[in-house]
Short mmCIF file of C-alpha atoms and ligand atoms in Angstrom, two decimals:
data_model
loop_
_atom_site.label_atom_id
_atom_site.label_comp_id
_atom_site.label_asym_id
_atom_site.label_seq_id
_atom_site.Cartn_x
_atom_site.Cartn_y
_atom_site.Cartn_z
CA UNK A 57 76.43 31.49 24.62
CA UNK A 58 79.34 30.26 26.94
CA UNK A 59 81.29 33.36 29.34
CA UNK A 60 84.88 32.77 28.18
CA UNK A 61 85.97 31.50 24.35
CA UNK A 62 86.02 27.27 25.01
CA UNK A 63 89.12 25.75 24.13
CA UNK A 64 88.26 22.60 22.41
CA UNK A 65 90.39 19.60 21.69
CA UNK A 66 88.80 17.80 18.40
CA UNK A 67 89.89 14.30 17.86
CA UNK A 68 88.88 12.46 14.42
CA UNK A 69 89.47 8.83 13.61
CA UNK A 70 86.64 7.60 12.01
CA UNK A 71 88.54 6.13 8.98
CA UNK A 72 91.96 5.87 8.17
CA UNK A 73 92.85 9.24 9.30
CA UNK A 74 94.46 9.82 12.63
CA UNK A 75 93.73 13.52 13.56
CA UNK A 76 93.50 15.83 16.58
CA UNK A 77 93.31 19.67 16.33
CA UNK A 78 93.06 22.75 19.21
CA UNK A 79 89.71 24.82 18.64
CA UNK A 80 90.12 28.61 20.60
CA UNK A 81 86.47 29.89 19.84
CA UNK A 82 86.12 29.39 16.06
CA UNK A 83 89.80 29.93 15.03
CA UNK A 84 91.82 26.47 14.87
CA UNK A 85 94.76 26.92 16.54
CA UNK A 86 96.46 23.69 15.17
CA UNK A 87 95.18 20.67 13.09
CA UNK A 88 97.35 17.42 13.04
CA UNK A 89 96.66 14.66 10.37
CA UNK A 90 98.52 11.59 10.19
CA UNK A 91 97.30 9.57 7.23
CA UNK A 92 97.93 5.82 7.03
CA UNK A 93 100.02 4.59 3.61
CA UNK A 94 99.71 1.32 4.62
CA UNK A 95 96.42 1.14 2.94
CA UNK A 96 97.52 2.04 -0.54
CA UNK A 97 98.83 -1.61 -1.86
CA UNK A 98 95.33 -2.73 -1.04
CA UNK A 99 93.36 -1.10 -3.45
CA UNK A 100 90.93 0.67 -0.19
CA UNK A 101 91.05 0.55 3.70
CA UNK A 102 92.11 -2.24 5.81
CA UNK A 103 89.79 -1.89 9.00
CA UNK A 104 91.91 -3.77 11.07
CA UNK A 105 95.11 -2.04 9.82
CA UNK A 106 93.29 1.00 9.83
CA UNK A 107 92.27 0.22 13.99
CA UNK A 108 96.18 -0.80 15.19
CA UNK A 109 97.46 2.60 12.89
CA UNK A 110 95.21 4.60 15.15
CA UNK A 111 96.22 3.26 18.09
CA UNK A 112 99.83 4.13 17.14
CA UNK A 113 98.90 7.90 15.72
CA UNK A 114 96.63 8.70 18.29
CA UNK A 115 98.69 10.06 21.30
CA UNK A 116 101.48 11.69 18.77
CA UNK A 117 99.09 13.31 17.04
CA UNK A 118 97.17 14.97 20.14
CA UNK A 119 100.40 15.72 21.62
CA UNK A 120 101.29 17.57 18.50
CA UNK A 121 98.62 19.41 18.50
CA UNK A 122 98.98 20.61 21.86
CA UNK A 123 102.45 22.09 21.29
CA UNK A 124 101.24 23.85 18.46
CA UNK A 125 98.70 25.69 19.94
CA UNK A 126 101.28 26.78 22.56
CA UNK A 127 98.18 25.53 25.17
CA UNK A 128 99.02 22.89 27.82
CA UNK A 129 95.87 20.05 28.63
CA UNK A 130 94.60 21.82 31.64
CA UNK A 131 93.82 24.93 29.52
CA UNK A 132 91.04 22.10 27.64
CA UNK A 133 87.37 23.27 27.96
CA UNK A 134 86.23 19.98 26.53
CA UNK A 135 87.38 17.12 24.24
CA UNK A 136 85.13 16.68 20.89
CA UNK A 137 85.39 13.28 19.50
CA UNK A 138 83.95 11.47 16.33
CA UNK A 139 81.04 8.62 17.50
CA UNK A 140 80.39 7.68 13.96
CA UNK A 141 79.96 7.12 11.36
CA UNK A 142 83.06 5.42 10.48
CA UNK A 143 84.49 2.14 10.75
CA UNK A 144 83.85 0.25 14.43
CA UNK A 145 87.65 -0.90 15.03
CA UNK A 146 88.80 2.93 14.25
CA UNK A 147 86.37 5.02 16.01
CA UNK A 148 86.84 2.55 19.29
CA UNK A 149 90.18 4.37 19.99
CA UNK A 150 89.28 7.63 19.45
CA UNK A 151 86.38 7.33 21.08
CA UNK A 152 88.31 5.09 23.96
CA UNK A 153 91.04 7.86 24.19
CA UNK A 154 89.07 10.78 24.06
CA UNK A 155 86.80 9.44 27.39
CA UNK A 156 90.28 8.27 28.65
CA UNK A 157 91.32 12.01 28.69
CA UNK A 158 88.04 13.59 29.83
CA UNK A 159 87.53 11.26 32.64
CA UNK A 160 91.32 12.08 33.64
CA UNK A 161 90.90 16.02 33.41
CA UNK A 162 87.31 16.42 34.43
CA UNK A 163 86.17 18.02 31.41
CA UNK A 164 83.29 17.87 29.69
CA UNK A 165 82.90 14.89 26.45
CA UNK A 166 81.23 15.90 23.33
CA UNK A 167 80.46 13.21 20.90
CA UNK A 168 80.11 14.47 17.47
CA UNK A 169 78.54 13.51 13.88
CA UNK A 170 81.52 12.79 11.34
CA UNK A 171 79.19 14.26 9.03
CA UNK A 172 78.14 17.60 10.91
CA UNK A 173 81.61 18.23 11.22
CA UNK A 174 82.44 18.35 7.61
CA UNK A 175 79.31 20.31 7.06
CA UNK A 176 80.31 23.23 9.95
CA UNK A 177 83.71 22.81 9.01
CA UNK A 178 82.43 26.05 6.63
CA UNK A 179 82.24 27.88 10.06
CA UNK A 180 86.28 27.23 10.97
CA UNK A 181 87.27 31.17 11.06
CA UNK A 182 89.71 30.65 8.13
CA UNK A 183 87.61 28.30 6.78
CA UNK A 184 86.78 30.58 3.55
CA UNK A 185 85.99 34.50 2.99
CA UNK A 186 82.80 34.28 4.18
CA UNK A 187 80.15 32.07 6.38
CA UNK A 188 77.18 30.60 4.58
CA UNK A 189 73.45 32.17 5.97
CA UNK A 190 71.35 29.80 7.26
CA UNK A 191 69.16 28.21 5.65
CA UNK A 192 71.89 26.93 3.20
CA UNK A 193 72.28 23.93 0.63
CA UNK A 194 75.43 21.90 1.54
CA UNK A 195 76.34 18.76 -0.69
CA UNK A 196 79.01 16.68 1.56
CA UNK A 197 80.86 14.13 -1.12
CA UNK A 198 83.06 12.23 1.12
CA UNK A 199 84.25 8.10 0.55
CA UNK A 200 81.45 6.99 2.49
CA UNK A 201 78.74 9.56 1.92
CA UNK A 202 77.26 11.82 -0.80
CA UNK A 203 74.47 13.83 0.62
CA UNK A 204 71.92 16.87 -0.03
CA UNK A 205 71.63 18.53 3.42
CA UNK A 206 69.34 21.57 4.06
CA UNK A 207 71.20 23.04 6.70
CA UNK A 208 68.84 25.44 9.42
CA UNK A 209 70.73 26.04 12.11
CA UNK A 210 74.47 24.51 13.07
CA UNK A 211 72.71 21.96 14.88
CA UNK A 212 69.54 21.48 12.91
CA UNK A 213 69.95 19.57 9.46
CA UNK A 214 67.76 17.51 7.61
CA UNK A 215 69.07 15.10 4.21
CA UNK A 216 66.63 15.35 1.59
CA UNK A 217 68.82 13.57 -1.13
CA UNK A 218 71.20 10.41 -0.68
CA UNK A 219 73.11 7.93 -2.64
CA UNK A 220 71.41 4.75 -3.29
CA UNK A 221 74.61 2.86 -3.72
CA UNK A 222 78.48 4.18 -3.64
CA UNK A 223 79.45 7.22 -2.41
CA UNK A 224 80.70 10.02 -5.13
CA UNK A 225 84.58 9.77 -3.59
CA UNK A 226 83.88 5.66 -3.53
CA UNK A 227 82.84 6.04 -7.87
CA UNK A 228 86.05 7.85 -7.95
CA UNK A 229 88.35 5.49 -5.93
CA UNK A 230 86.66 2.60 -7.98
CA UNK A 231 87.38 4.08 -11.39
CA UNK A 232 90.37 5.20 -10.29
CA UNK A 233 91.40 1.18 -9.65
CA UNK A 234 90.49 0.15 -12.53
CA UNK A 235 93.06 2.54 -13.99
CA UNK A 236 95.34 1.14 -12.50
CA UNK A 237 95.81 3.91 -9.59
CA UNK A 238 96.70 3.55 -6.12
CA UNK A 239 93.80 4.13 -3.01
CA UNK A 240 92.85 6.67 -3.30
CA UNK A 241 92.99 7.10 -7.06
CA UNK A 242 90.26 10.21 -6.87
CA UNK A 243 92.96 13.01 -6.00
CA UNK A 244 94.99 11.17 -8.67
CA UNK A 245 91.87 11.21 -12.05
CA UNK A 246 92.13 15.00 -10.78
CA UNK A 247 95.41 15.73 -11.03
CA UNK A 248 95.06 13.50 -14.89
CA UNK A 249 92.03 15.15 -15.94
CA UNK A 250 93.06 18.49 -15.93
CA UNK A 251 95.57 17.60 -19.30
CA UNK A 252 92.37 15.48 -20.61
CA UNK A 253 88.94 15.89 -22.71
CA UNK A 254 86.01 15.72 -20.28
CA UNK A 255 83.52 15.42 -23.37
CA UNK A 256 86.05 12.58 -25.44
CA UNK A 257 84.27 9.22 -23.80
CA UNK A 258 80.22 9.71 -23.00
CA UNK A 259 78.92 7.68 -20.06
CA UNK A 260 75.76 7.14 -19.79
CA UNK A 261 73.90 9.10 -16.19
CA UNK A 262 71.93 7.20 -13.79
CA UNK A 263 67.41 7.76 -13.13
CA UNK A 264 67.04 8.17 -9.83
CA UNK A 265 63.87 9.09 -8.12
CA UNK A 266 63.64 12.37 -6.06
CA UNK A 267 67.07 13.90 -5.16
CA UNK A 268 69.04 10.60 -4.51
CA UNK A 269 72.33 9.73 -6.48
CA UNK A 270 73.48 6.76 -7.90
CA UNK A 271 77.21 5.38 -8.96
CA UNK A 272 76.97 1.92 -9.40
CA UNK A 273 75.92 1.88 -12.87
CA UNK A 274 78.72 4.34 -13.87
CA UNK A 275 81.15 2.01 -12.26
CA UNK A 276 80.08 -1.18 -14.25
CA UNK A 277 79.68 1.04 -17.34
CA UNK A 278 83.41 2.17 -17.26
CA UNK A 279 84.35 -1.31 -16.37
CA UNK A 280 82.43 -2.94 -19.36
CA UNK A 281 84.32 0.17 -21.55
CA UNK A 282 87.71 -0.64 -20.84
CA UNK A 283 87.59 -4.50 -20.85
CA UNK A 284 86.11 -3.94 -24.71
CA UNK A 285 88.92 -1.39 -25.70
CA UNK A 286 91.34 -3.34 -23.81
CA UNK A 287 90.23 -6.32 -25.99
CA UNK A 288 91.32 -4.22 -29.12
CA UNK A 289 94.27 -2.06 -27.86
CA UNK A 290 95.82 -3.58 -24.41
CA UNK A 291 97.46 -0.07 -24.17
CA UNK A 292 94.50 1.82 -24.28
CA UNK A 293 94.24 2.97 -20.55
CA UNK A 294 97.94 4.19 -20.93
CA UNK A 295 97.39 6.16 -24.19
CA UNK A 296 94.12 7.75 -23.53
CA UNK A 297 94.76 8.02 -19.52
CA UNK A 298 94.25 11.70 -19.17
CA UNK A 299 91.13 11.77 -21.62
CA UNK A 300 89.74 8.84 -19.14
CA UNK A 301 90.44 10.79 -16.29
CA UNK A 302 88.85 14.11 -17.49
CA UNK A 303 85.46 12.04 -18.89
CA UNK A 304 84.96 9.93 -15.73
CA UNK A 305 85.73 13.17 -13.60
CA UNK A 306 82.95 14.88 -15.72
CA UNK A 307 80.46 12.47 -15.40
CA UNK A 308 80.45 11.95 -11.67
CA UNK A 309 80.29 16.23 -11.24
CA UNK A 310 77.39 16.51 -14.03
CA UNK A 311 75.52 14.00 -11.56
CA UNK A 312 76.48 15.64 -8.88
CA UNK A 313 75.51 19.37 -10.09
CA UNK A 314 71.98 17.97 -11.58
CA UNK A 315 70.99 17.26 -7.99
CA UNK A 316 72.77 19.98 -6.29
CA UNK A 317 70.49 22.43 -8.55
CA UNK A 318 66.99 20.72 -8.44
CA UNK A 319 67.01 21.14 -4.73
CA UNK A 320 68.32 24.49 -4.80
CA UNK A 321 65.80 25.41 -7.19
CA UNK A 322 63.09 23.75 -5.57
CA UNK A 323 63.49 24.85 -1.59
CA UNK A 324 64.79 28.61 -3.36
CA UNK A 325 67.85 28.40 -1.24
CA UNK A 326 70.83 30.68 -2.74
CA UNK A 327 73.84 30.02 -0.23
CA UNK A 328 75.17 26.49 -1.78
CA UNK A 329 78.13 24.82 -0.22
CA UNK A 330 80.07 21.95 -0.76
CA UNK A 331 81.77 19.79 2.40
CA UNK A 332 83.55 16.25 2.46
CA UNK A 333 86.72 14.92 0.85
CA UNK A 334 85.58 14.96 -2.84
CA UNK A 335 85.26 18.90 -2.49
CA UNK A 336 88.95 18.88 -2.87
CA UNK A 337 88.25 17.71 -6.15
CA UNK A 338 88.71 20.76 -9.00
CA UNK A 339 85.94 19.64 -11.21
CA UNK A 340 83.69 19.89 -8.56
CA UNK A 341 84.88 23.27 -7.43
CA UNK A 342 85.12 24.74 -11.42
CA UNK A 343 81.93 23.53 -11.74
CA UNK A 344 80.16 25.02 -8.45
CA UNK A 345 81.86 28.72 -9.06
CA UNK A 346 80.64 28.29 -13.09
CA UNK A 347 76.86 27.38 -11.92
CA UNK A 348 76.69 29.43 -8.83
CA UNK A 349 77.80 32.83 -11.30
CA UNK A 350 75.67 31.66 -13.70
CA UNK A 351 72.19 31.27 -11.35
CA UNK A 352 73.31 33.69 -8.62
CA UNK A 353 74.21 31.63 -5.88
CA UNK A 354 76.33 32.60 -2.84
CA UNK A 355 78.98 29.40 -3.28
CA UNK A 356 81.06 28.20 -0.60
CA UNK A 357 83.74 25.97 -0.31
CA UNK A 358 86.03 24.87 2.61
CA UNK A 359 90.08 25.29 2.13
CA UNK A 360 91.26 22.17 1.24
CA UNK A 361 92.65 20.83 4.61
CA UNK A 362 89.18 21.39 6.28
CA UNK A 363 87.43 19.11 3.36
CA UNK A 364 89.46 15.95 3.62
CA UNK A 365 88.95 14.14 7.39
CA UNK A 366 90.59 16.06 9.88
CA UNK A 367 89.68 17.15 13.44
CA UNK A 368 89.67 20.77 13.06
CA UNK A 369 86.09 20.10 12.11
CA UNK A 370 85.29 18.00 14.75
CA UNK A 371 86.46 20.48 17.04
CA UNK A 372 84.29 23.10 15.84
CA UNK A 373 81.11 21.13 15.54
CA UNK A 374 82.38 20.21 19.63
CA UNK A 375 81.64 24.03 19.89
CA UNK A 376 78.74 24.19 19.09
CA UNK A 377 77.29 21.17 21.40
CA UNK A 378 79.38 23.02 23.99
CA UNK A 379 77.42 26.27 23.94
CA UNK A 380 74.39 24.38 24.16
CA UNK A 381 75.80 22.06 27.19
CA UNK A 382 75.30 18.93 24.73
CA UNK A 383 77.64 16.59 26.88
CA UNK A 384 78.15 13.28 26.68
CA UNK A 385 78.66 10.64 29.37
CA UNK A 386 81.40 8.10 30.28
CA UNK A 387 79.17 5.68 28.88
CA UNK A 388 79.24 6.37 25.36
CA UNK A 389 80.22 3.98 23.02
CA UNK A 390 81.42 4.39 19.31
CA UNK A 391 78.60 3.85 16.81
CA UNK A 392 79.51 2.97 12.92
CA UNK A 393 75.90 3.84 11.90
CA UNK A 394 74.42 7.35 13.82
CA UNK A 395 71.12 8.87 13.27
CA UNK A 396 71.69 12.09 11.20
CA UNK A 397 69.75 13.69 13.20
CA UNK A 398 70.28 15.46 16.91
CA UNK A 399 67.89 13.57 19.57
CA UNK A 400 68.70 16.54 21.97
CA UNK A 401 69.26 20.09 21.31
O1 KG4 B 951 85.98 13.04 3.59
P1 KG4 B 951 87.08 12.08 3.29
O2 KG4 B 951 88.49 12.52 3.56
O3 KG4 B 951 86.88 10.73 4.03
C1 KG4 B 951 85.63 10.14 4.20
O4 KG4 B 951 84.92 10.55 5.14
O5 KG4 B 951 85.31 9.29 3.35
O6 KG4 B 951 86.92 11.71 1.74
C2 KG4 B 951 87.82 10.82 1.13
C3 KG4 B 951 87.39 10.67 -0.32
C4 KG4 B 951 88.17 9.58 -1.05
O7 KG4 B 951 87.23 8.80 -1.77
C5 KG4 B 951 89.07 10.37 -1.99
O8 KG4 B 951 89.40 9.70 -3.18
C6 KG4 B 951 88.21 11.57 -2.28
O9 KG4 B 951 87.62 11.89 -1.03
N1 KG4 B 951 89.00 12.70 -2.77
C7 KG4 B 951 88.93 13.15 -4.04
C8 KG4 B 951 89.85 14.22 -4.13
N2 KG4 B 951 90.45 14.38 -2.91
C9 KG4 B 951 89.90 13.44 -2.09
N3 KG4 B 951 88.19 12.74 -5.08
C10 KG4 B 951 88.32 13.41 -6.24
N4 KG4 B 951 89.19 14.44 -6.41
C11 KG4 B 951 89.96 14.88 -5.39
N5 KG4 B 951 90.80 15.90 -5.57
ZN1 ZN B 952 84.80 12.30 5.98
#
């Protein structure tokens, strides 16, 4: 453990999220997002739209941050930054900026895991009413990612289940399209499903081997579905949207809880948390709480600005590098693909 409490700037820009947050010890003292519209009349994210937005956020939302937290730059321990994954032309400039700014205070760089952040976002101090015991179960359902992580220590993880295909937040974005939704559609079959029938159209779940996930088949199955109803009704999305909603919502979490309680049964672990973007989603959360009362878990779930991107999380998984001195040099670069696991620590 570190003397003093660090002070931590996180910065997060691995997608098409510009964030930067102030970490004092494990309470957040401010979190900035600025999320990029410009995406939406695409149907998904533009990379290099995604890149030049960044480049505009980047310094207004680290100087917001700042005055939030009341702080000034030379009170910064160390600046936490995302190295991946993500898309290149996005996490160049937070990873350019960040170095930019530790080179030009003299402060230590920590280059962090997008996905270990969401994972100890769970340890933010107002993160939830209580911290998860090691070892715990975390699912992290993000756009990009759907993973089964036994978690051992805050920096010692190992995935024992993946997604063979799309990512759970990637089925929902998809579907979502197809209904005729904006990117990103998920928040939106969520906000629909909750006036719909979850049981009123069956879709058929994927066989997977082990504790892996697929989506791809749901996708095409939903597609197929509409096209055919379309054929006989062209209003049919319209006048059954919220039943659609609520039975595509439905599906993905049943595939999504399967897995989540195989593992747990099989490696006994009772603390079960959820992490990543699609943890916002109230299915998801309904149907943790329901199965964790039912089989005795200990459930945990982030508040809902700590599961979407955002640097807060960063910032804390920073912290934890910076206890153990895990510093990066000047001549780190931005990777799109990083090994999951920690090569030093
Ligand atoms: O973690 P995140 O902010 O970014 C990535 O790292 O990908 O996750 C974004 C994903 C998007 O696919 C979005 O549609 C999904 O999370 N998402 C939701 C909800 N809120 C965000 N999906 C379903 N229901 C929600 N309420
Ligand atoms: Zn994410």
């Amino acid at each position: 453990m570190s003397q003093k409490e660090p002070i931590i700037l996180g910065i997060e820009s691995s997608c098409d999220d510009t964030s930067a947050a102030i970490l004092k010890n494990d309470t957040i003292l401010s979190n900035f997002i600025a999320g990029q519209e410009v995406h939406r009349k695409y149907g998904g994210v533009v990379p290099e739209l995604a890149s030049r937005a960044h480049m505009q956020n980047v310094l207004p939302v680290v100087d917001s941050a700042l005055k939030e937290s009341g702080l000034q730059l030379s009170d910064l321990d160390a600046i936490a930054f995302t190295k991946g994954p993500g898309l290149m032309g996005s996490l160049v400039v937070g990873t350019s900026f960040a170095k930019s700014l530790a080179l030009a205070l003299d402060i230590p760089l920590i280059d962090v895991n997008h996905m270990h952040g969401h994972i100890l976002a769970h340890f933010i101090e107002d993160a939830g009413d209580s911290k998860p015991n090691f070892p715990f179960l975390c699912m992290t359902v993000s756009g990009g990612h759907t993973q089964l992580v036994i978690v051992k220590d805050y920096l010692d993880m190992e995935i024992v289940g993946t997604t063979l295909d799309d990512a759970a937040g990637e089925a929902f974005d998809k579907a979502a399209k197809m209904l005729g939704f904006e990117y990103p559609g998920g928040p939106l079959i969520d906000k629909y499903a909750k006036e719909g029938d979850p049981k009123r159209f069956i879709f058929s779940k994927p066989r997977v081997d082990g504790y892996n996930f697929s989506f791809s088949g749901l996708k095409t199955a939903i597609l197929y579905f509409l096209q055919a109803e379309e054929k006989k009704d062209p209003d049919f999305i319209q006048s059954n949207l919220a039943d659609l909603c609520a039975s595509i919502q439905f599906t993905i979490v049943t595939i999504l809880m399967k897995q989540l309680k195989q593992v747990a049964e099989d490696y006994k672990i009772n603390d079960i948390a959820i992490a990543g973007g699609v943890s916002a989603n109230s299915g998801l959360r309904n149907a943790l709480t329901t199965t964790g009362k039912q089989l005795g878990w200990n459930t945990f779930i982030p508040k809902f600005e700590y599961c979407t991107d955002n640097a807060a999380m960063i910032a804390i998984a920073g912290r934890y590098m910076f206890d153990k001195q895990m510093f990066a040099d000047q001549s780190i670069v931005a990777q799109p693909r990083v090994p999951f696991t920690h090569s030093k620590g």
